[in-house]
Tab-separated table of C-alpha atoms and ligand atoms in Angstrom:
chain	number	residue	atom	x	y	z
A	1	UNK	CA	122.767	73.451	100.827
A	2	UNK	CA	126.167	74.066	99.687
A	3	UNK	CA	125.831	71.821	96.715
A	4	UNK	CA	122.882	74.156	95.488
A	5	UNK	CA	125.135	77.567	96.429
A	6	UNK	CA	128.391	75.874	93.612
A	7	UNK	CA	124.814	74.850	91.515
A	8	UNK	CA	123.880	78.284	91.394
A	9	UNK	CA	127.084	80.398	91.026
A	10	UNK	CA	127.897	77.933	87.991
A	11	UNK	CA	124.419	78.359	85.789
A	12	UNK	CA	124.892	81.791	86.687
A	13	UNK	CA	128.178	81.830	85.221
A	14	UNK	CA	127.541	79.766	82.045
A	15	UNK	CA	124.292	82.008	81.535
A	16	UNK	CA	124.065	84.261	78.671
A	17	UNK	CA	120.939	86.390	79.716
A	18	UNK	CA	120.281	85.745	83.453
A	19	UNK	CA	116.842	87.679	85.037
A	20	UNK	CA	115.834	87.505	88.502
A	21	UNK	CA	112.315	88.181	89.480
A	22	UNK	CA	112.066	89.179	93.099
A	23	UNK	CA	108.746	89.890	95.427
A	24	UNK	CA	108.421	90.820	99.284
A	25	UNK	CA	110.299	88.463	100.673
A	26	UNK	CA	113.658	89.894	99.730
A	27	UNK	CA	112.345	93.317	101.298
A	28	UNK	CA	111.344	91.023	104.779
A	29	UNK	CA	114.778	91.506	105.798
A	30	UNK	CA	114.502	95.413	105.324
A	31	UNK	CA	111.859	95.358	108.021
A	32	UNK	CA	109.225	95.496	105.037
A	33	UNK	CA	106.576	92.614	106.266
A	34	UNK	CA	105.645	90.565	103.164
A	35	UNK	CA	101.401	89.667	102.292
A	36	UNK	CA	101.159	85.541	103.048
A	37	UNK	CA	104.476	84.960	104.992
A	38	UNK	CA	103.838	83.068	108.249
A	39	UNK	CA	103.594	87.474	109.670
A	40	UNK	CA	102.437	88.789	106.230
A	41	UNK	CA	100.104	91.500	105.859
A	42	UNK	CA	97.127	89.671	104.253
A	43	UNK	CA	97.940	86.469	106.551
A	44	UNK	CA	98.001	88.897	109.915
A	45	UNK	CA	94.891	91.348	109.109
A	46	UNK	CA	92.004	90.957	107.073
A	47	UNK	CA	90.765	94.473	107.179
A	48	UNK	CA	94.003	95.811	105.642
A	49	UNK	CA	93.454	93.285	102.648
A	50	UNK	CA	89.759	93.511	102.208
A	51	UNK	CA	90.602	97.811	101.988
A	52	UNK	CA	93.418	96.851	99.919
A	53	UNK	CA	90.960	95.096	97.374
A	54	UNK	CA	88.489	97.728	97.410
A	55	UNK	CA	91.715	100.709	96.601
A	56	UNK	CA	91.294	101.194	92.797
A	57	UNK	CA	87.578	100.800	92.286
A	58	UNK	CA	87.744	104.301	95.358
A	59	UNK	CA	90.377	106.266	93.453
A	60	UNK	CA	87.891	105.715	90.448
A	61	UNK	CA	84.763	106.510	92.480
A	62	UNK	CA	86.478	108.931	94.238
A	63	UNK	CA	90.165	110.007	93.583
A	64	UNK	CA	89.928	112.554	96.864
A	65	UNK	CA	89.335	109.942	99.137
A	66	UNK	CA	91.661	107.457	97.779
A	67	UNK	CA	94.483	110.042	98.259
A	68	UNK	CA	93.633	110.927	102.058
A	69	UNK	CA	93.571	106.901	102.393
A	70	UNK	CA	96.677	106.479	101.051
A	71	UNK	CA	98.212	109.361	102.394
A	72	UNK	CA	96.949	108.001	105.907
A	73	UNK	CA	94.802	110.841	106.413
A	74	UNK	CA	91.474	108.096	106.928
A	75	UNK	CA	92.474	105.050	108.262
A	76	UNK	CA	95.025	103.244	109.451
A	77	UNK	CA	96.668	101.688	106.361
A	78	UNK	CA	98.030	104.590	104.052
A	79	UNK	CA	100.799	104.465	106.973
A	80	UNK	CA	102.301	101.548	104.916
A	81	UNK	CA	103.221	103.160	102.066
A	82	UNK	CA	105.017	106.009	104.812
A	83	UNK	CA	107.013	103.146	105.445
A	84	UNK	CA	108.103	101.739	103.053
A	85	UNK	CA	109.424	104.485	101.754
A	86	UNK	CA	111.637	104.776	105.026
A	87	UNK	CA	113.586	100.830	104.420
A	88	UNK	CA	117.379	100.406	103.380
A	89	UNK	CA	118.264	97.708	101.197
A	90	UNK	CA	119.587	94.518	102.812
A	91	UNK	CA	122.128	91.821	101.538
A	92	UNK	CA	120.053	90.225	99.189
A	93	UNK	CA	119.645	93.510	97.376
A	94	UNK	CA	123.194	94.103	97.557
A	95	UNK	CA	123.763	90.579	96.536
A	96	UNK	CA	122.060	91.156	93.002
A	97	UNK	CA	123.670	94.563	92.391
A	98	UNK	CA	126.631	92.665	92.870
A	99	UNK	CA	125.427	90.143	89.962
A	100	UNK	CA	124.977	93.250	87.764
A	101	UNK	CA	128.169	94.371	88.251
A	102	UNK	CA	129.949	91.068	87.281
A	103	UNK	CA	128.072	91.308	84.185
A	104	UNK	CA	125.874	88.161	85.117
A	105	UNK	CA	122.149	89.496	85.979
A	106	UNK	CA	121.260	91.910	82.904
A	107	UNK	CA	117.552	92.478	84.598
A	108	UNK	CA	115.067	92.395	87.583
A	109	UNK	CA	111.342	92.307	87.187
A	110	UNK	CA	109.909	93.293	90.921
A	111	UNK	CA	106.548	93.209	92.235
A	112	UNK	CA	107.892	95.035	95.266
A	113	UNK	CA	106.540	98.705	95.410
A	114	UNK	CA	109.462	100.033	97.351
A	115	UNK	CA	112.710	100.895	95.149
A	116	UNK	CA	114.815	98.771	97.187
A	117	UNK	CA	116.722	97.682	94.115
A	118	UNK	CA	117.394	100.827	92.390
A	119	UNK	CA	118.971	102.074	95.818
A	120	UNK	CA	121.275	98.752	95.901
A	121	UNK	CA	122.740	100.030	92.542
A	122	UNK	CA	120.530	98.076	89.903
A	123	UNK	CA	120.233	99.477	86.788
A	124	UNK	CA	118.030	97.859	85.121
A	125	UNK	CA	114.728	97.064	87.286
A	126	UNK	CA	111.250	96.432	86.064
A	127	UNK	CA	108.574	97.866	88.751
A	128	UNK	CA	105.753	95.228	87.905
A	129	UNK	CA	103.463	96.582	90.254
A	130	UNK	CA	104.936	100.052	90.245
A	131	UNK	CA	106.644	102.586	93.127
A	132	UNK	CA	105.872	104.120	96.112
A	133	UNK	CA	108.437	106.831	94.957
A	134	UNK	CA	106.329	107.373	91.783
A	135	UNK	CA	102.896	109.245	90.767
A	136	UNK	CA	100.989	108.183	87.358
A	137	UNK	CA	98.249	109.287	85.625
A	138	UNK	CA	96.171	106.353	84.354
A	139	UNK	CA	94.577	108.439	81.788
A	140	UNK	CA	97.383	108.939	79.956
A	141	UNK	CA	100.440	106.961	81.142
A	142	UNK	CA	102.407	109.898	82.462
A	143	UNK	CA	104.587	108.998	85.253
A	144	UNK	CA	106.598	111.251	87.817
A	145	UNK	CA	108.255	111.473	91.156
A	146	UNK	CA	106.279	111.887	94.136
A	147	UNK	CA	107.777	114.591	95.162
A	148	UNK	CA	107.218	116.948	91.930
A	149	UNK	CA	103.606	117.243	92.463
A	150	UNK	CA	101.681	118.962	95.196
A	151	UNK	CA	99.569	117.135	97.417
A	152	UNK	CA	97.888	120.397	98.855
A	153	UNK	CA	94.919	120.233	96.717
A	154	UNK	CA	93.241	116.236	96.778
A	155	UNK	CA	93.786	114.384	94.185
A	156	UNK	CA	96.637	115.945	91.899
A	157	UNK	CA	95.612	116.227	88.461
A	158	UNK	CA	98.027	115.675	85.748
A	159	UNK	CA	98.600	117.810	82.736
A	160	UNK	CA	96.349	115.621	80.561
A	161	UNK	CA	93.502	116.261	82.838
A	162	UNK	CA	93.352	113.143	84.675
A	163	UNK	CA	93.604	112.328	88.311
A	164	UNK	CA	96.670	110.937	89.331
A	165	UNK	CA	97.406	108.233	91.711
A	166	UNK	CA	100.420	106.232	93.278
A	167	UNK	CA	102.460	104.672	90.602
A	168	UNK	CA	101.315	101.174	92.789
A	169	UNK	CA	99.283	98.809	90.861
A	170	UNK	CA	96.461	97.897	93.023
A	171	UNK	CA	94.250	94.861	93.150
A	172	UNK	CA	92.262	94.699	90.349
A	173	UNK	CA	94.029	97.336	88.511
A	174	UNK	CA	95.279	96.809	85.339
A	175	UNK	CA	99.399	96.392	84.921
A	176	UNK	CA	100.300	99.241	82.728
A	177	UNK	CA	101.204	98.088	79.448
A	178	UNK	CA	105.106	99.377	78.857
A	179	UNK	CA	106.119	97.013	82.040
A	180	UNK	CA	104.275	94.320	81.212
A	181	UNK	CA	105.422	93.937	77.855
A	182	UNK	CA	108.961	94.925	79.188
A	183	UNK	CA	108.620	92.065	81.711
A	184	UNK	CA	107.511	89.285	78.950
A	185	UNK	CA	109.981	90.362	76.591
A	186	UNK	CA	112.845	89.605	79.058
A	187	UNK	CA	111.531	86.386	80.462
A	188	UNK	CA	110.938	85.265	77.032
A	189	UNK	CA	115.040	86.751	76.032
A	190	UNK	CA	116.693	84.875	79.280
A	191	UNK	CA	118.396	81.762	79.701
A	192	UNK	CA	118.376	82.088	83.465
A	193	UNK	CA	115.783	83.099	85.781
A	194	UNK	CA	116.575	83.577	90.133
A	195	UNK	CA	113.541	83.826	91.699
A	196	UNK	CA	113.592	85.255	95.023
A	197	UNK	CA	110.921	85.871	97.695
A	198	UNK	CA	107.873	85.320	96.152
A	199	UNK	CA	104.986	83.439	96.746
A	200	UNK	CA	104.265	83.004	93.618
A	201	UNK	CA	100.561	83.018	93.449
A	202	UNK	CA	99.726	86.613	91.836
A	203	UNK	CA	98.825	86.820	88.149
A	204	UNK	CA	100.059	88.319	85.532
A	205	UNK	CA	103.651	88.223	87.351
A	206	UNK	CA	103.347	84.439	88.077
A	207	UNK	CA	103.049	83.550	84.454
A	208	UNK	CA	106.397	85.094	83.833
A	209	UNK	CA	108.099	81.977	84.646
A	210	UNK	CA	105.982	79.323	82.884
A	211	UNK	CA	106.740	82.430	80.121
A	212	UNK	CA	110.366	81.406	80.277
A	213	UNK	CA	110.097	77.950	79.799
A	214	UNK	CA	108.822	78.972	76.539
A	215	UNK	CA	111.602	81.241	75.644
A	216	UNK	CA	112.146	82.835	72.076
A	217	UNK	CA	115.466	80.965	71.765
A	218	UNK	CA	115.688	78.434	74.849
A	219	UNK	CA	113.735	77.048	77.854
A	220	UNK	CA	115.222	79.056	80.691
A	221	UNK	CA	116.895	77.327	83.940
A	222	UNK	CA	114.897	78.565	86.475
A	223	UNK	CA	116.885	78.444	90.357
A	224	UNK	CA	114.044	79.236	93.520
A	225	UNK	CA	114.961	80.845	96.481
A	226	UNK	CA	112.679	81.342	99.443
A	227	UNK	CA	111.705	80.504	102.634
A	228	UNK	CA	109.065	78.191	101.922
A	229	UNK	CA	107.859	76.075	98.462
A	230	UNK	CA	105.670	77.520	96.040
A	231	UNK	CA	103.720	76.305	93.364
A	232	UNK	CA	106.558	76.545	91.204
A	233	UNK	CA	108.542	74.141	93.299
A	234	UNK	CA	105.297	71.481	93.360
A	235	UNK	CA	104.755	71.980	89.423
A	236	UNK	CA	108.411	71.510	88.641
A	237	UNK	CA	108.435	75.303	86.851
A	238	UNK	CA	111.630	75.533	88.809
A	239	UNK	CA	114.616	72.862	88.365
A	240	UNK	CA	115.682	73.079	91.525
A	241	UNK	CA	114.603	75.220	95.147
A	242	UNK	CA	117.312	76.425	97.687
A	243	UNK	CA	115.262	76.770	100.797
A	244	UNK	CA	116.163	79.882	103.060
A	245	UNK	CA	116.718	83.977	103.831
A	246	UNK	CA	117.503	85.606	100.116
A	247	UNK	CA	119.689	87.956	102.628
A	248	UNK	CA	121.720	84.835	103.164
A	249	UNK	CA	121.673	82.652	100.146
A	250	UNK	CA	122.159	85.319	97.722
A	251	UNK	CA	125.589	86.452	99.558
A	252	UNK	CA	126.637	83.361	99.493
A	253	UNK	CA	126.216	82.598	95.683
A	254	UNK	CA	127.759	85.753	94.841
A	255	UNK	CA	130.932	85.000	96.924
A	256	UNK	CA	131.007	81.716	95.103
A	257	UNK	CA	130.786	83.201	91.909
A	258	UNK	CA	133.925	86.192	92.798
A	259	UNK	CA	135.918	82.960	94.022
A	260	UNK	CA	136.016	81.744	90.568
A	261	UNK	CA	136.312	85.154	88.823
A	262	UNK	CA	139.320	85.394	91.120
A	263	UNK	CA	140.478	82.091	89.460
A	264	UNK	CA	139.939	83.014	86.432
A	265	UNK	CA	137.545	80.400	85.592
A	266	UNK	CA	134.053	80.258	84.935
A	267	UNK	CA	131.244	78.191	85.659
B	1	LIG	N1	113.826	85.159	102.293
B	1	LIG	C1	113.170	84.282	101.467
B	1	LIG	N2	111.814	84.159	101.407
B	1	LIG	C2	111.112	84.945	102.242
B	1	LIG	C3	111.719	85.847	103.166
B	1	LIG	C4	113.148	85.931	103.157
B	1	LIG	N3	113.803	86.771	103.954
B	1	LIG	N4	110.738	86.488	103.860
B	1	LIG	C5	109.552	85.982	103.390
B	1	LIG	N5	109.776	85.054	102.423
B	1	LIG	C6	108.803	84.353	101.586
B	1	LIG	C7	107.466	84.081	102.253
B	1	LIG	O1	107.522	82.834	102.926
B	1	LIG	C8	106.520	84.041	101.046
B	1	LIG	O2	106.508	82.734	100.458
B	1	LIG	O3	108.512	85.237	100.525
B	1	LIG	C9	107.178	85.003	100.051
B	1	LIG	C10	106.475	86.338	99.933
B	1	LIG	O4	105.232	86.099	99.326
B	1	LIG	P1	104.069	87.206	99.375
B	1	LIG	O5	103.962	87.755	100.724
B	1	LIG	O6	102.861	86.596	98.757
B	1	LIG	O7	104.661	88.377	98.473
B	1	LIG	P2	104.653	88.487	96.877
B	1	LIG	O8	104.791	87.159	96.236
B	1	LIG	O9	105.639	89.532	96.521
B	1	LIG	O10	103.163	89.070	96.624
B	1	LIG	C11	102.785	89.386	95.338
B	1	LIG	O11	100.728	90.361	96.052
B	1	LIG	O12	99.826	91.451	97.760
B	1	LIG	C12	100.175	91.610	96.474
B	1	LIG	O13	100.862	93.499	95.234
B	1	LIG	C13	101.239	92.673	96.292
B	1	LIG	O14	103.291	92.571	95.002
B	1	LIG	C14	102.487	91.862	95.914
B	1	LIG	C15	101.895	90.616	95.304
């Protein structure tokens, strides 16, 4: 393991334009459960995923009833987005503020709905399947904090006209088109990518690594971290996979990489 920790801290430090792309496992140890983790969501009950699946095509139908289902007002599974909203960030979080601050990690591209990142101190964070924190309007793109609108009359309507909805991208919902070319056009500008706690089986955000490997100037080094392989350990998308808790690992790069700061050297 330590081999892959000095592996790490020097590609991080002889990157020019390092990315990480994170999902729910790096929120796991903010008591956030992830989807297909041995206690995920999806992999523990099938009622909350099959509801999940039907969320967008209801605010649609029917934006009122969407909003007292998310809200928890019907049901039992609006409570999750309650929360979420509730978590602290962990040391993994931390860990890649941290990487900002040296300079090293100019982006993150998140599927994770639940600002965890922004609260660490990140500055620059791509919400790839929006925020729990946010409202939009799909109509016309307008986006706001949650709490600037009032939720006394279901469903707000934004100024355009248009019901509005969580900022969160549900299934079957299409990823709004500012993040998702903000998203390609940094996997396609980096040299480095960390990918942490993600299963990495949900399109369009999977693609961003094979997107990478075909980068405008190079084919990025791609380092995995999670708890268990993915399919871009048994493709070979990633060059190498450090096995283990992103609260952990991550620390442990990013005291590697101060080490050598300290000693003046680099990678
Ligand atoms: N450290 C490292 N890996 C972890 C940790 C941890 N502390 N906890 C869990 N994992 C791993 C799990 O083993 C799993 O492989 O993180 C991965 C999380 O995968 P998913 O649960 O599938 O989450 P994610 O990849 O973010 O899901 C993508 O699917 O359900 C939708 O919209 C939702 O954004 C989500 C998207």
């Amino acid at each position: 393991m330590n081999d892959l920790i000095e592996r790490a801290a020097s590609d991080l430090l002889n990157s020019e334009y390092a990315v990480a792309l994170t999902g729910a496992g790096i929120s796991t140890e903010s008591g956030i459960p992830d989807f297909r983790g041995p206690k995920g969501i999806w992999t523990t009950d099938k009622e909350a995923e099959a509801k999940a699946y039907e969320r967008y095509d209801l605010f649609l139908r029917d934006p009122k009833s969407y909003w007292e289902e998310v809200l928890g007002l019907k049901g039992m599974h609006g409570a999750f987005y309650n929360e979420v909203k509730k978590a602290d960030p962990n040391p993994g979080h931390y860990a890649l503020a941290e990487l900002e601050g040296f300079g090293l990690l100019k982006c993150i591209i998140t599927q994770n709905i639940d600002g965890l990142h922004c609260k660490a101190g990140n500055t620059n964070v791509v919400e790839y399947h929006g925020s729990v924190h946010k409202l939009r309007c799909p109509s016309c793109g307008f986006r706001c904090e949650f709490e600037a609108v009032s939720l006394e009359k279901l469903p707000p309507y934004c100024r355009c006209g248009g019901a509005m909805k969580y900022d969160v991208v549900h299934f079957k919902e299409p990823i709004p088109v500012d993040v998702m070319e903000k998203a390609e056009k940094e996997a396609r500008t980096c040299d480095l990518m960390l990918i942490c706690g993600t299963s990495a089986v949900v399109y369009p955000f999977a693609g961003l690594p094979r997107s990478a490997r075909l980068g405008y100037k190079t084919k990025a080094k791609i380092i995995e971290i999670n708890a268990e392989p993915t399919p871009l350990t048994y493709e070979g998308i990633s060059d190498y996979f450090i096995q283990g808790k992103t609260g952990e690992i991550l620390p442990q790069i990013v005291e590697t990489v101060q080490n050598r700061l300290n000693k003046g050297g680099g990678g």
